[in-house]
XYZ file of C-alpha atoms in Angstrom:
766
model
C 22.809 17.758 2.780
C 21.576 20.794 0.789
C 20.831 24.005 2.605
C 17.483 25.751 2.449
C 18.815 28.343 0.006
C 20.112 25.667 -2.333
C 16.839 23.799 -2.161
C 14.959 26.957 -3.067
C 17.238 27.560 -6.019
C 16.602 24.050 -7.325
C 12.844 24.116 -6.747
C 10.945 23.783 -10.037
C 9.327 26.868 -11.441
C 5.590 26.539 -10.869
C 3.211 26.834 -13.778
C 0.880 29.827 -13.662
C -2.538 29.266 -12.120
C -4.255 29.685 -15.467
C -1.980 27.176 -17.160
C -2.274 24.713 -14.277
C -6.058 24.972 -14.424
C -6.094 24.450 -18.196
C -3.687 21.519 -17.881
C -5.828 19.984 -15.138
C -8.969 20.245 -17.274
C -7.182 18.621 -20.217
C -5.731 15.887 -17.992
C -9.130 15.049 -16.504
C -10.831 15.162 -19.903
C -8.544 13.920 -22.711
C -9.405 15.708 -25.926
C -12.093 17.683 -24.041
C -14.579 14.972 -25.007
C -16.775 15.438 -21.921
C -16.436 19.214 -22.124
C -17.569 19.233 -25.752
C -20.540 17.046 -24.769
C -21.493 19.478 -22.006
C -21.197 22.413 -24.430
C -23.452 20.679 -26.966
C -26.027 20.102 -24.238
C -25.776 23.697 -23.038
C -26.563 24.995 -26.549
C -28.937 22.323 -27.910
C -31.269 22.026 -24.903
C -32.302 25.718 -24.752
C -32.684 25.686 -28.550
C -35.003 22.684 -28.265
C -36.900 24.411 -25.456
C -37.366 27.524 -27.586
C -38.709 25.528 -30.516
C -41.045 23.599 -28.224
C -42.367 26.787 -26.639
C -42.986 28.382 -30.055
C -44.839 25.360 -31.457
C -46.892 25.004 -28.268
C -47.908 28.664 -28.510
C -49.027 28.225 -32.115
C -51.216 25.202 -31.286
C -52.521 26.520 -27.978
C -50.712 23.986 -25.778
C -49.331 24.895 -22.341
C -45.913 26.503 -22.683
C -44.374 24.286 -19.994
C -45.430 21.233 -22.006
C -43.727 22.490 -25.155
C -40.570 23.334 -23.212
C -40.373 19.883 -21.587
C -41.048 17.886 -24.762
C -38.690 20.120 -26.758
C -35.865 19.645 -24.277
C -36.055 15.839 -24.047
C -34.988 14.762 -27.597
C -32.303 17.455 -27.710
C -30.843 16.342 -24.410
C -31.044 12.572 -24.943
C -29.464 12.691 -28.422
C -26.601 14.891 -27.229
C -25.992 12.377 -24.459
C -26.146 9.062 -26.350
C -25.262 9.847 -29.983
C -21.498 10.238 -30.271
C -19.879 9.716 -33.668
C -16.632 10.993 -35.224
C -18.447 11.710 -38.489
C -20.611 14.838 -38.623
C -22.737 13.319 -41.378
C -23.494 10.165 -39.402
C -24.183 12.241 -36.299
C -26.792 14.294 -38.195
C -28.340 11.196 -39.781
C -28.557 9.296 -36.476
C -30.040 12.328 -34.731
C -32.697 12.824 -37.392
C -33.530 9.113 -37.543
C -34.691 8.954 -33.907
C -37.690 11.159 -34.758
C -39.728 8.097 -35.717
C -39.170 5.954 -32.585
C -39.634 8.950 -30.274
C -42.937 10.053 -31.845
C -44.268 6.491 -32.166
C -43.468 5.729 -28.526
C -44.932 9.042 -27.383
C -48.132 8.503 -29.344
C -48.375 4.913 -28.133
C -48.069 5.891 -24.489
C -50.768 8.557 -24.925
C -53.091 6.067 -26.604
C -52.531 3.435 -23.898
C -53.406 5.689 -20.960
C -56.824 4.023 -20.425
C -55.172 0.566 -20.418
C -52.966 0.702 -17.332
C -52.009 -2.980 -17.243
C -50.940 -3.011 -20.890
C -49.063 0.216 -20.275
C -47.081 -1.386 -17.466
C -46.344 -4.533 -19.460
C -45.030 -2.479 -22.370
C -42.502 -0.802 -20.061
C -40.971 -4.227 -19.431
C -40.754 -4.909 -23.165
C -39.240 -1.534 -24.021
C -36.626 -1.741 -21.290
C -35.686 -5.241 -22.467
C -35.255 -3.896 -26.008
C -33.156 -0.965 -24.776
C -30.525 -3.271 -23.283
C -30.727 -5.984 -25.933
C -30.295 -3.442 -28.755
C -26.793 -2.626 -27.504
C -25.513 -5.580 -29.527
C -27.569 -4.787 -32.645
C -25.618 -1.739 -33.736
C -25.601 2.000 -33.071
C -28.785 2.783 -35.016
C -30.853 0.154 -33.211
C -29.444 1.222 -29.868
C -30.325 4.872 -30.598
C -33.890 3.925 -31.506
C -34.375 1.778 -28.397
C -33.016 4.397 -25.971
C -34.897 7.335 -27.500
C -38.063 5.255 -27.868
C -38.029 4.412 -24.166
C -37.519 8.110 -23.336
C -40.470 9.066 -25.545
C -42.669 6.427 -23.928
C -41.823 7.771 -20.462
C -42.694 11.321 -21.579
C -46.175 10.220 -22.624
C -46.532 8.142 -19.485
C -45.714 10.997 -17.130
C -47.837 13.702 -18.751
C -51.653 13.481 -18.975
C -51.965 14.432 -22.648
C -55.025 14.234 -24.925
C -54.764 12.255 -28.149
C -55.303 15.448 -30.147
C -51.893 16.691 -28.973
C -49.962 13.990 -30.857
C -49.532 16.015 -34.075
C -48.330 19.268 -32.449
C -46.044 17.319 -30.108
C -44.609 15.481 -33.120
C -43.852 18.882 -34.644
C -42.185 19.912 -31.387
C -39.972 16.807 -31.500
C -39.151 17.359 -35.177
C -38.222 20.987 -34.567
C -36.126 20.099 -31.516
C -34.193 17.458 -33.444
C -33.709 19.854 -36.385
C -32.084 22.535 -34.215
C -30.073 19.827 -32.451
C -28.694 18.662 -35.802
C -27.798 22.272 -36.615
C -26.013 22.669 -33.265
C -24.142 19.381 -33.759
C -22.977 20.527 -37.212
C -21.847 23.903 -35.889
C -20.022 22.257 -32.969
C -18.696 19.323 -34.959
C -15.573 17.612 -33.605
C -12.128 18.683 -34.741
C -9.875 15.598 -34.482
C -6.660 17.537 -35.078
C -7.360 20.080 -32.358
C -8.528 17.295 -30.041
C -5.257 15.466 -30.675
C -3.254 18.534 -29.670
C -5.391 18.976 -26.561
C -4.975 15.349 -25.636
C -1.205 15.565 -25.964
C -1.176 18.619 -23.702
C -3.259 16.815 -21.069
C -1.012 13.785 -21.359
C 2.066 15.972 -20.844
C 0.391 17.685 -17.880
C -0.152 14.324 -16.202
C 3.509 13.558 -16.813
C 4.472 16.859 -15.183
C 2.426 15.820 -12.153
C 4.532 12.675 -11.868
C 7.780 14.635 -12.151
C 6.626 17.172 -9.548
C 5.719 14.330 -7.192
C 9.185 12.851 -7.781
C 10.770 16.187 -6.871
C 8.726 16.246 -3.659
C 9.963 12.741 -2.799
C 13.595 13.694 -3.333
C 13.199 16.890 -1.285
C 11.512 15.064 1.631
C 13.994 12.208 1.903
C 15.317 13.301 5.328
C 11.879 13.472 6.983
C 10.358 9.971 7.551
C 6.752 11.176 7.778
C 7.056 13.441 4.731
C 8.875 10.678 2.853
C 6.008 8.228 3.376
C 3.444 10.826 2.365
C 5.271 11.909 -0.788
C 6.004 8.323 -1.848
C 2.287 7.500 -1.570
C 1.453 10.590 -3.654
C 4.018 9.553 -6.270
C 2.448 6.096 -6.538
C -1.020 7.586 -6.982
C 0.142 9.964 -9.688
C 1.947 7.179 -11.522
C -1.263 5.132 -11.441
C -3.277 8.048 -12.858
C -0.646 8.626 -15.518
C -0.810 4.963 -16.447
C -4.596 5.195 -16.852
C -4.482 8.285 -19.054
C -1.773 6.628 -21.189
C -4.098 3.672 -21.791
C -6.992 6.053 -22.505
C -5.011 8.090 -25.031
C -3.759 4.924 -26.695
C -7.356 3.692 -26.934
C -8.478 6.980 -28.477
C -5.761 6.693 -31.090
C -6.838 3.138 -31.885
C -10.548 4.034 -32.071
C -10.395 6.443 -34.981
C -11.250 3.860 -37.599
C -8.373 5.102 -39.746
C -6.183 2.375 -41.169
C -2.913 2.080 -39.285
C -0.442 4.164 -41.286
C 2.992 5.503 -40.454
C 1.629 8.523 -38.566
C -0.774 6.458 -36.451
C 1.897 3.910 -35.577
C 4.352 6.665 -34.679
C 1.763 8.289 -32.405
C 1.249 4.991 -30.593
C 5.014 4.655 -30.145
C 5.297 8.243 -28.887
C 2.594 7.706 -26.272
C 4.275 4.535 -25.080
C 7.821 5.950 -25.065
C 6.819 9.159 -23.272
C 4.803 7.231 -20.696
C 7.639 4.793 -20.140
C 10.282 7.508 -19.751
C 8.301 9.571 -17.236
C 7.127 6.527 -15.296
C 10.715 5.258 -15.085
C 11.873 8.665 -13.849
C 9.232 8.593 -11.119
C 10.181 5.052 -10.197
C 13.875 6.004 -10.107
C 13.226 8.896 -7.729
C 11.278 6.617 -5.411
C 13.973 3.941 -5.574
C 16.755 6.393 -4.689
C 14.881 7.547 -1.592
C 13.789 4.057 -0.505
C 17.329 2.674 -0.925
C 18.854 5.519 1.083
C 20.947 7.140 -1.652
C 23.421 9.773 -0.408
C 22.222 13.356 -0.119
C 24.543 14.640 -2.861
C 23.191 12.014 -5.270
C 19.583 12.923 -4.512
C 20.391 16.581 -4.960
C 22.035 15.984 -8.340
C 18.939 14.093 -9.490
C 16.752 16.866 -8.082
C 18.626 19.418 -10.206
C 18.070 17.288 -13.298
C 14.329 17.042 -12.601
C 14.206 20.806 -12.066
C 15.770 21.485 -15.467
C 13.055 19.500 -17.231
C 10.213 20.952 -15.172
C 11.427 24.503 -15.771
C 12.278 24.292 -19.445
C 10.426 21.247 -20.767
C 11.463 17.911 -22.174
C 13.492 19.607 -24.900
C 16.153 20.173 -22.212
C 16.325 16.484 -21.386
C 19.868 16.242 -22.726
C 20.983 18.989 -20.369
C 19.432 17.093 -17.458
C 21.117 13.891 -18.604
C 24.522 15.585 -18.851
C 24.067 16.896 -15.305
C 23.820 13.312 -14.080
C 26.370 11.696 -16.381
C 29.009 14.234 -15.357
C 29.099 12.361 -12.045
C 27.959 8.860 -13.076
C 29.327 8.410 -16.542
C 31.270 5.229 -15.948
C 29.887 1.731 -15.688
C 30.091 0.444 -12.097
C 31.174 -3.047 -11.191
C 28.732 -5.491 -9.647
C 30.868 -5.629 -6.500
C 30.678 -1.871 -5.956
C 28.289 -1.133 -3.027
C 27.131 2.001 -4.815
C 26.496 0.162 -8.085
C 22.722 0.027 -7.580
C 22.478 3.782 -6.941
C 24.786 4.502 -9.862
C 22.754 2.247 -12.179
C 19.493 3.965 -11.191
C 21.004 7.412 -11.794
C 22.442 6.441 -15.173
C 19.092 4.951 -16.149
C 17.387 8.212 -15.190
C 19.857 10.070 -17.392
C 18.932 7.820 -20.309
C 15.220 8.511 -19.747
C 15.836 12.265 -19.649
C 17.547 11.938 -23.024
C 14.627 9.855 -24.319
C 12.214 12.627 -23.304
C 14.113 15.049 -25.515
C 14.048 12.584 -28.411
C 10.295 12.003 -27.969
C 9.680 15.768 -28.038
C 11.665 16.116 -31.265
C 9.742 13.208 -32.827
C 6.414 14.759 -31.855
C 7.309 18.155 -33.338
C 8.441 16.542 -36.584
C 5.262 14.449 -36.783
C 2.941 17.345 -35.905
C 3.907 19.214 -39.062
C 3.066 16.202 -41.246
C -0.324 15.325 -39.726
C -3.425 16.191 -41.783
C -5.459 19.020 -40.302
C -8.913 17.951 -41.457
C -10.954 14.952 -42.535
C -10.791 11.292 -41.700
C -7.035 11.182 -42.252
C -6.337 12.437 -38.731
C -5.352 9.280 -36.792
C -7.448 10.192 -33.769
C -11.035 9.798 -32.604
C -12.619 12.621 -30.646
C -15.402 10.393 -29.233
C -13.893 7.947 -26.793
C -14.817 4.497 -28.024
C -13.859 2.975 -24.721
C -15.929 2.083 -21.670
C -17.276 5.370 -20.341
C -14.261 7.300 -21.594
C -11.861 5.011 -19.762
C -10.031 1.817 -20.665
C -12.404 -1.135 -20.792
C -12.685 -2.760 -17.391
C -14.932 -5.718 -16.741
C -16.760 -5.532 -20.091
C -14.608 -7.930 -22.180
C -14.102 -10.278 -19.231
C -17.826 -10.631 -18.614
C -18.443 -11.113 -22.337
C -15.966 -14.007 -22.330
C -17.483 -15.488 -19.179
C -20.970 -15.406 -20.698
C -19.890 -16.722 -24.092
C -17.846 -19.614 -22.675
C -19.637 -20.241 -19.376
C -22.453 -22.617 -18.472
C -25.041 -20.493 -20.325
C -23.346 -20.675 -23.743
C -25.832 -23.279 -24.975
C -28.513 -20.592 -24.618
C -26.541 -18.414 -27.091
C -26.503 -15.771 -24.379
C -24.566 -12.527 -24.809
C -23.650 -9.964 -22.183
C -26.194 -7.437 -23.515
C -28.949 -10.061 -23.739
C -28.205 -11.188 -20.184
C -28.545 -7.592 -18.948
C -31.782 -7.209 -20.933
C -33.255 -10.283 -19.221
C -32.182 -8.907 -15.845
C -33.841 -5.571 -16.648
C -37.128 -7.152 -17.742
C -37.417 -9.376 -14.683
C -36.349 -6.630 -12.273
C -38.894 -4.166 -13.685
C -41.647 -6.785 -13.525
C -40.835 -7.213 -9.814
C -40.385 -3.502 -9.067
C -43.549 -2.183 -10.725
C -46.111 -3.677 -8.283
C -43.916 -2.799 -5.294
C -43.508 0.788 -6.516
C -47.256 1.058 -7.141
C -47.884 0.074 -3.532
C -45.296 2.562 -2.308
C -46.383 5.528 -4.426
C -48.756 4.764 -7.265
C -48.460 8.128 -9.000
C -44.704 7.897 -9.457
C -44.007 4.181 -9.782
C -41.732 4.939 -12.723
C -39.012 6.047 -10.279
C -38.498 2.398 -9.351
C -38.277 1.523 -13.052
C -35.671 4.224 -13.581
C -33.753 2.865 -10.576
C -33.508 -0.514 -12.344
C -32.475 1.037 -15.651
C -29.818 3.286 -14.124
C -28.137 0.567 -12.060
C -27.960 -1.908 -14.965
C -26.873 0.597 -17.632
C -23.124 0.494 -18.215
C -22.414 -1.940 -15.353
C -21.375 -5.566 -15.486
C -20.406 -6.829 -12.048
C -22.158 -6.806 -8.686
C -19.536 -4.419 -7.365
C -20.178 -1.922 -10.167
C -23.940 -2.098 -9.714
C -23.851 -1.612 -5.959
C -21.376 1.235 -6.370
C -23.560 2.942 -8.977
C -26.625 2.533 -6.762
C -24.774 4.205 -3.900
C -23.661 7.033 -6.200
C -27.286 7.451 -7.209
C -28.345 7.627 -3.559
C -25.651 10.165 -2.624
C -26.456 12.296 -5.656
C -30.175 12.205 -4.845
C -29.581 13.318 -1.259
C -27.255 16.178 -2.251
C -29.376 17.234 -5.214
C -32.552 17.066 -3.131
C -31.107 19.302 -0.440
C -29.966 21.865 -3.012
C -33.149 21.563 -5.070
C -35.482 22.100 -2.109
C -33.559 25.214 -1.067
C -33.664 26.605 -4.614
C -37.389 25.969 -4.944
C -38.043 27.928 -1.771
C -35.682 30.711 -2.829
C -36.577 31.071 -6.512
C -40.036 29.506 -6.651
C -41.990 29.964 -9.878
C -41.766 33.732 -10.028
C -38.526 33.839 -12.014
C -38.975 31.434 -14.968
C -35.973 32.765 -16.876
C -33.709 32.171 -13.916
C -35.100 28.648 -13.659
C -34.524 27.974 -17.372
C -30.908 29.126 -17.191
C -30.382 27.060 -14.057
C -31.866 23.940 -15.677
C -29.718 24.247 -18.810
C -26.506 24.802 -16.846
C -27.237 21.884 -14.508
C -27.941 19.533 -17.417
C -24.627 20.547 -19.018
C -22.730 19.992 -15.762
C -24.499 16.662 -15.301
C -23.545 15.617 -18.836
C -19.897 16.294 -18.004
C -20.126 14.156 -14.865
C -22.109 11.368 -16.519
C -19.037 9.550 -17.798
C -16.970 10.125 -14.675
C -18.500 10.791 -11.256
C -22.059 9.550 -11.585
C -23.148 11.181 -8.318
C -22.619 14.595 -9.965
C -25.056 13.701 -12.738
C -27.614 12.354 -10.247
C -27.391 15.485 -8.089
C -27.819 17.828 -11.074
C -30.770 15.804 -12.369
C -32.572 15.914 -9.020
C -32.159 19.698 -8.776
C -33.648 20.015 -12.286
C -36.567 17.747 -11.352
C -37.286 19.863 -8.285
C -37.675 22.886 -10.572
C -39.883 20.960 -13.000
C -42.174 19.680 -10.251
C -42.382 23.171 -8.780
C -43.694 24.570 -12.078
C -46.104 21.650 -12.477
C -47.540 22.365 -9.021
C -46.745 18.908 -7.594
C -43.662 19.719 -5.544
C -43.579 18.829 -1.850
C -40.722 18.486 0.628
C -41.433 14.753 0.903
C -40.954 14.286 -2.844
C -37.198 13.701 -2.709
C -37.230 11.137 0.141
C -39.867 9.194 -1.789
C -37.767 9.355 -4.966
C -34.742 8.134 -3.044
C -36.719 5.218 -1.584
C -38.083 4.107 -4.965
C -34.723 4.492 -6.709
C -33.026 2.364 -4.057
C -35.836 -0.173 -4.319
C -35.227 -0.486 -8.059
C -31.462 -0.684 -7.548
C -31.752 -3.378 -4.866
C -34.092 -5.511 -6.964
C -31.818 -5.145 -10.017
C -28.777 -6.311 -8.030
C -30.665 -9.280 -6.546
C -32.065 -10.359 -9.907
C -28.650 -10.195 -11.564
C -27.261 -12.401 -8.775
C -30.013 -15.028 -9.202
C -30.879 -15.053 -12.922
C -28.130 -16.332 -15.220
C -25.632 -15.922 -12.375
C -21.919 -15.748 -13.030
C -19.769 -16.528 -10.014
C -17.358 -13.823 -8.962
C -14.559 -16.403 -8.761
C -15.251 -17.441 -12.351
C -14.954 -13.839 -13.530
C -11.705 -13.407 -11.586
C -10.279 -16.612 -13.079
C -11.249 -15.378 -16.534
C -9.490 -12.052 -15.912
C -6.335 -13.796 -14.684
C -6.403 -16.086 -17.709
C -6.731 -13.129 -20.098
C -3.735 -11.427 -18.545
C -1.642 -14.574 -18.688
C -2.480 -14.959 -22.373
C -1.349 -11.374 -22.951
C 1.897 -12.094 -21.087
C 2.373 -15.249 -23.147
C 2.008 -13.223 -26.353
C 4.604 -10.744 -25.114
C 7.045 -13.506 -24.157
C 6.875 -14.908 -27.691
C 7.149 -11.409 -29.181
C 10.467 -10.948 -27.361
C 11.979 -13.516 -29.734
C 10.060 -12.321 -32.816
C 7.268 -14.921 -32.744
C 3.698 -13.806 -33.366
C 1.327 -15.354 -30.834
C -1.394 -15.447 -33.498
C 0.573 -18.253 -35.124
C 0.256 -20.501 -32.071
C -2.234 -23.278 -31.493
C -5.454 -21.604 -30.265
C -6.686 -24.748 -28.577
C -3.742 -25.745 -26.413
C -2.043 -22.359 -26.270
C 1.283 -24.008 -27.152
C 3.451 -22.895 -30.065
C 3.297 -24.965 -33.203
C 6.774 -26.399 -33.619
C 6.839 -25.887 -37.357
C 6.128 -22.171 -37.055
C 7.316 -21.034 -33.643
C 10.841 -22.165 -34.426
C 11.334 -19.273 -36.816
C 10.566 -15.551 -36.582
C 7.240 -14.317 -37.911
C 7.397 -12.579 -41.304
C 5.852 -9.535 -39.600
C 7.806 -9.028 -36.393
C 5.326 -8.251 -33.596
C 5.511 -4.806 -32.009
C 6.749 -5.077 -28.420
C 5.058 -1.821 -27.462
C 1.677 -3.053 -28.700
C 2.118 -6.374 -26.898
C 3.084 -4.557 -23.715
C 0.029 -2.290 -24.044
C -2.126 -5.413 -24.316
C -0.654 -6.654 -21.033
C -1.341 -3.260 -19.419
C -4.939 -3.306 -20.643
C -5.412 -6.811 -19.247
C -3.991 -5.620 -15.925
C -6.512 -2.774 -15.863
C -9.324 -5.266 -16.534
C -8.048 -7.517 -13.764
C -8.111 -4.635 -11.279
C -11.698 -3.861 -12.310
C -12.941 -7.306 -11.241
C -10.703 -7.739 -8.192
C -12.124 -4.788 -6.267
C -13.938 -6.239 -3.265
C -17.109 -4.495 -2.096
C -16.011 -5.033 1.495
C -12.346 -5.377 2.495
C -11.835 -7.910 5.291
C -8.630 -7.372 7.294
C -8.441 -11.117 7.929
C -7.706 -11.761 4.272
C -9.404 -14.812 2.779
C -10.059 -14.539 -0.982
C -9.071 -10.864 -0.901
C -5.598 -11.773 0.367
C -5.171 -14.423 -2.338
C -6.368 -11.922 -4.937
C -3.846 -9.376 -3.680
C -1.018 -11.880 -4.133
C -2.258 -12.752 -7.611
C -2.498 -9.082 -8.516
C 1.032 -8.466 -7.242
C 2.517 -11.228 -9.396
C 0.650 -10.148 -12.519
C 1.357 -6.458 -12.013
C 5.036 -7.309 -11.666
C 4.923 -9.256 -14.941
C 3.217 -6.282 -16.634
C 5.893 -3.914 -15.299
C 8.674 -6.180 -16.580
C 7.012 -6.340 -19.998
C 6.665 -2.551 -20.148
C 10.297 -2.121 -19.119
C 11.540 -4.536 -21.765
C 9.420 -2.937 -24.493
C 10.600 0.538 -23.523
C 14.270 -0.396 -23.476
C 14.341 -2.695 -26.489
C 11.755 -1.149 -28.800
C 11.935 -4.237 -31.025
C 12.836 -7.889 -30.564
C 16.477 -8.856 -31.231
C 17.088 -9.930 -34.801
C 18.023 -13.616 -35.148
C 18.017 -14.390 -31.396
C 20.115 -17.342 -30.200
C 18.413 -20.731 -30.231
C 18.722 -20.931 -26.448
C 16.850 -17.649 -26.020
C 14.115 -18.729 -28.427
C 13.833 -22.067 -26.672
C 13.578 -20.369 -23.276
C 10.825 -18.068 -24.541
C 8.873 -20.958 -26.082
C 9.219 -23.040 -22.904
C 8.121 -20.075 -20.772
C 5.179 -19.433 -23.099
C 4.119 -23.078 -22.741
C 4.229 -22.776 -18.963
C 2.192 -19.574 -19.049
C -0.349 -21.185 -21.371
C -0.725 -24.225 -19.122
C -1.155 -22.010 -16.069
C -3.779 -19.880 -17.846
C -5.770 -22.988 -18.810
C -5.525 -24.421 -15.309
C -6.730 -21.193 -13.691
C -9.568 -20.800 -16.199
C -10.746 -24.368 -15.514
C -10.850 -23.708 -11.780
C -10.076 -26.046 -8.855
C -11.711 -29.158 -10.279
C -9.351 -31.641 -8.701
C -6.884 -31.839 -5.857
C -4.032 -32.869 -8.163
C -1.820 -30.232 -9.815
C -3.207 -29.318 -13.230
C -0.221 -27.457 -14.712
C 3.522 -27.815 -14.931
C 5.810 -24.796 -14.704
C 9.368 -25.313 -15.951
C 11.887 -22.679 -14.852
C 14.065 -21.379 -17.678
C 16.988 -19.839 -15.774
C 19.536 -22.308 -17.147
C 18.431 -21.707 -20.747
C 18.648 -17.964 -20.245
C 22.182 -18.333 -18.877
C 23.085 -20.294 -21.996
C 21.503 -17.619 -24.206
C 23.504 -14.850 -22.522
C 26.702 -16.873 -22.820
C 26.105 -17.559 -26.524
C 25.557 -13.853 -27.197
C 29.023 -12.844 -25.981
C 30.796 -10.786 -28.620
C 27.731 -10.288 -30.810
C 26.822 -6.732 -31.863
C 23.354 -7.174 -30.364
C 24.624 -8.585 -27.070
C 22.993 -5.810 -24.947
C 19.620 -6.423 -26.600
C 19.842 -10.182 -26.051
C 20.848 -9.678 -22.423
C 17.910 -7.273 -21.942
C 15.480 -9.789 -23.456
C 16.888 -12.590 -21.318
C 16.685 -10.368 -18.270
C 12.990 -9.641 -18.971
C 12.192 -13.328 -19.511
C 13.954 -14.209 -16.276
C 11.993 -11.668 -14.277
C 8.676 -12.786 -15.773
C 9.634 -16.381 -14.976
C 10.457 -15.356 -11.405
C 7.165 -13.513 -10.845
C 4.828 -16.042 -12.441
C 6.533 -19.117 -10.943
C 5.333 -17.854 -7.562
C 1.819 -17.536 -8.972
C 1.998 -21.039 -10.418
C 3.078 -22.439 -7.071
C 0.139 -20.750 -5.331
C -2.223 -22.312 -7.853
C -0.931 -25.822 -7.099
C 1.095 -26.161 -10.288
C 4.158 -28.418 -10.338
C 7.197 -26.122 -10.498
C 10.293 -27.780 -11.952
C 13.829 -26.432 -11.986
C 15.402 -23.487 -10.259
C 16.398 -20.029 -11.309
C 20.057 -19.144 -11.540
C 20.535 -16.291 -9.046
C 23.970 -15.435 -10.324
C 22.976 -15.153 -13.962
C 22.681 -11.947 -15.894
C 19.180 -13.005 -16.855
C 17.664 -13.423 -13.424
C 19.293 -10.895 -11.149
C 17.812 -7.435 -10.703
C 19.607 -4.703 -12.632
């Protein structure tokens, strides 16, 4: 057992506070996408305010009116228009002048016709959600048009003000375009930032692993550090998916550099995740103190000096565990874990060398940089329930209506607003639009009931916090310090923009503080204003959730079955890729390989890393729809979902492990291995179809055939071949996937035939 002095000598050198802060910012915001958005808002909004104030002064309009109208188009375009091309960004920003001015003028003209004014809100909100599937330009016009209509609705403006207000909007958009061009994205710099954030997340995992190894003798500390290690591995997994999605979203054709970057992200993620898993395994399996300390020294070398010293860390371990243990050796498991950790340390050094070599060859400017600064994902994160819901709508009972996910949300929005408007008028006629905004906010960017309830609660929490802060600031600052108020408003909008894609409550709180300042200057602020806003927002949120559960409903179980089916299809594609068969060449109807094509390798051998990433993405989507709103300790569907998640997460881990260790499928695999993979793929396909169809009958709907005997034959036939280790690794991965998913098949009433071979190389745990 190491002494305190020895432990202190092996403790990793801590990064400086400045570097840790910078790394944390980059880890929380890959590529500084949200930070750049906040900076654009911080510069463009005051510029738009200044233009609005100047134009209002020229035409004799109230200065506060020019400031408010000037700020709105600048803010809304910075928030919703995100494009990797500076030219398209400028064109899209300038193009929204027409819908904003037309909507603003229309709302001013319709002020005497209250009923028509209310009906048009329903139409415009429907168009805002429906336009999401019509392309970026249509979506921009619908969102900005609705914002312009609300501006005219909220402000009692004479019709003679239309022309000067149009000039205010034009000037605001012009300076916004100028700001966007000056602060245009730099893909190369964003790529370097993203790599640094990705590495920082990896360092977090390694530091958590060190804490686990150091706390092995203390049961309470061991449990706490193991839980922290699991959390950090989960966060690292999410940022790996996010970075991979950003690389894939650039629109640049996949060339050698782009493919190498994808491989580097995968290999680095795999190596660090395996090192974290190894540290946890050594502690959980009770490895001797001297072994843990040797591993701790190896981790310390990498944390102190970087991944370039991975070979030194590996040599530290291999000096003690350089020989191959026998299966009968009681210490063989510990020795195997340590030797595997040594291999991953060496892989870290190789990945660092590959990155440095690639960095010098990457283009610095233009569209050739294989990276997209704007995150074309779901809210800056890997897509969750979005593709699953789209599949459920397209293939569910409403498909004959030619319904899409965006059209379904648009219908929900229109009906919910039609219900909310009269209720909000009864509650507070002068500010009924708060209920409308409550509907819009809850439905925007959400797909499941869980997401909508969660967003409504975030909105409520943000309103309460922002109201408390806003009321205090109004009483402290008042209207006697307009410049202080303007600075405060601009900073809060920038902070809210940063939080918009992450913690929505932050955005809601900042917005409410800004509104308190606006109402104070308009002379309509009261202390009861915020409670009334909270009530109307929650009214709109509640109606939106109820309408989405009644109109064009999609059962939660159906969405879960769809998510499970998508993951199984991804696993099936990986299983076939392990023997060089492209899943795209299989029968799309039955999901079974076509005998004339699956019997030979695909001309283009599928990339195991890409197939494994597809499984990881499907796992992330599954988690998004399996989150219960209320966790019942008695179990029920939540317990069954937990078992399903466990089996599928295990399959995803086995796929990632095989892809990381093999890199590519074995060339000319034995017929027994190919047959085992095809048989396993058939079983997975049948199970996916049975789960997607649901429990329609009491009889088993799928047959699962265990492939342990075929894998044993494949391993035996590979004896003496140069690629024997690769074939054994592929067989091992297939056996573990078979083991995990056979349990899932049994739980879903499938007929499971055959048994695994516990003694085989393919099915036992390494």
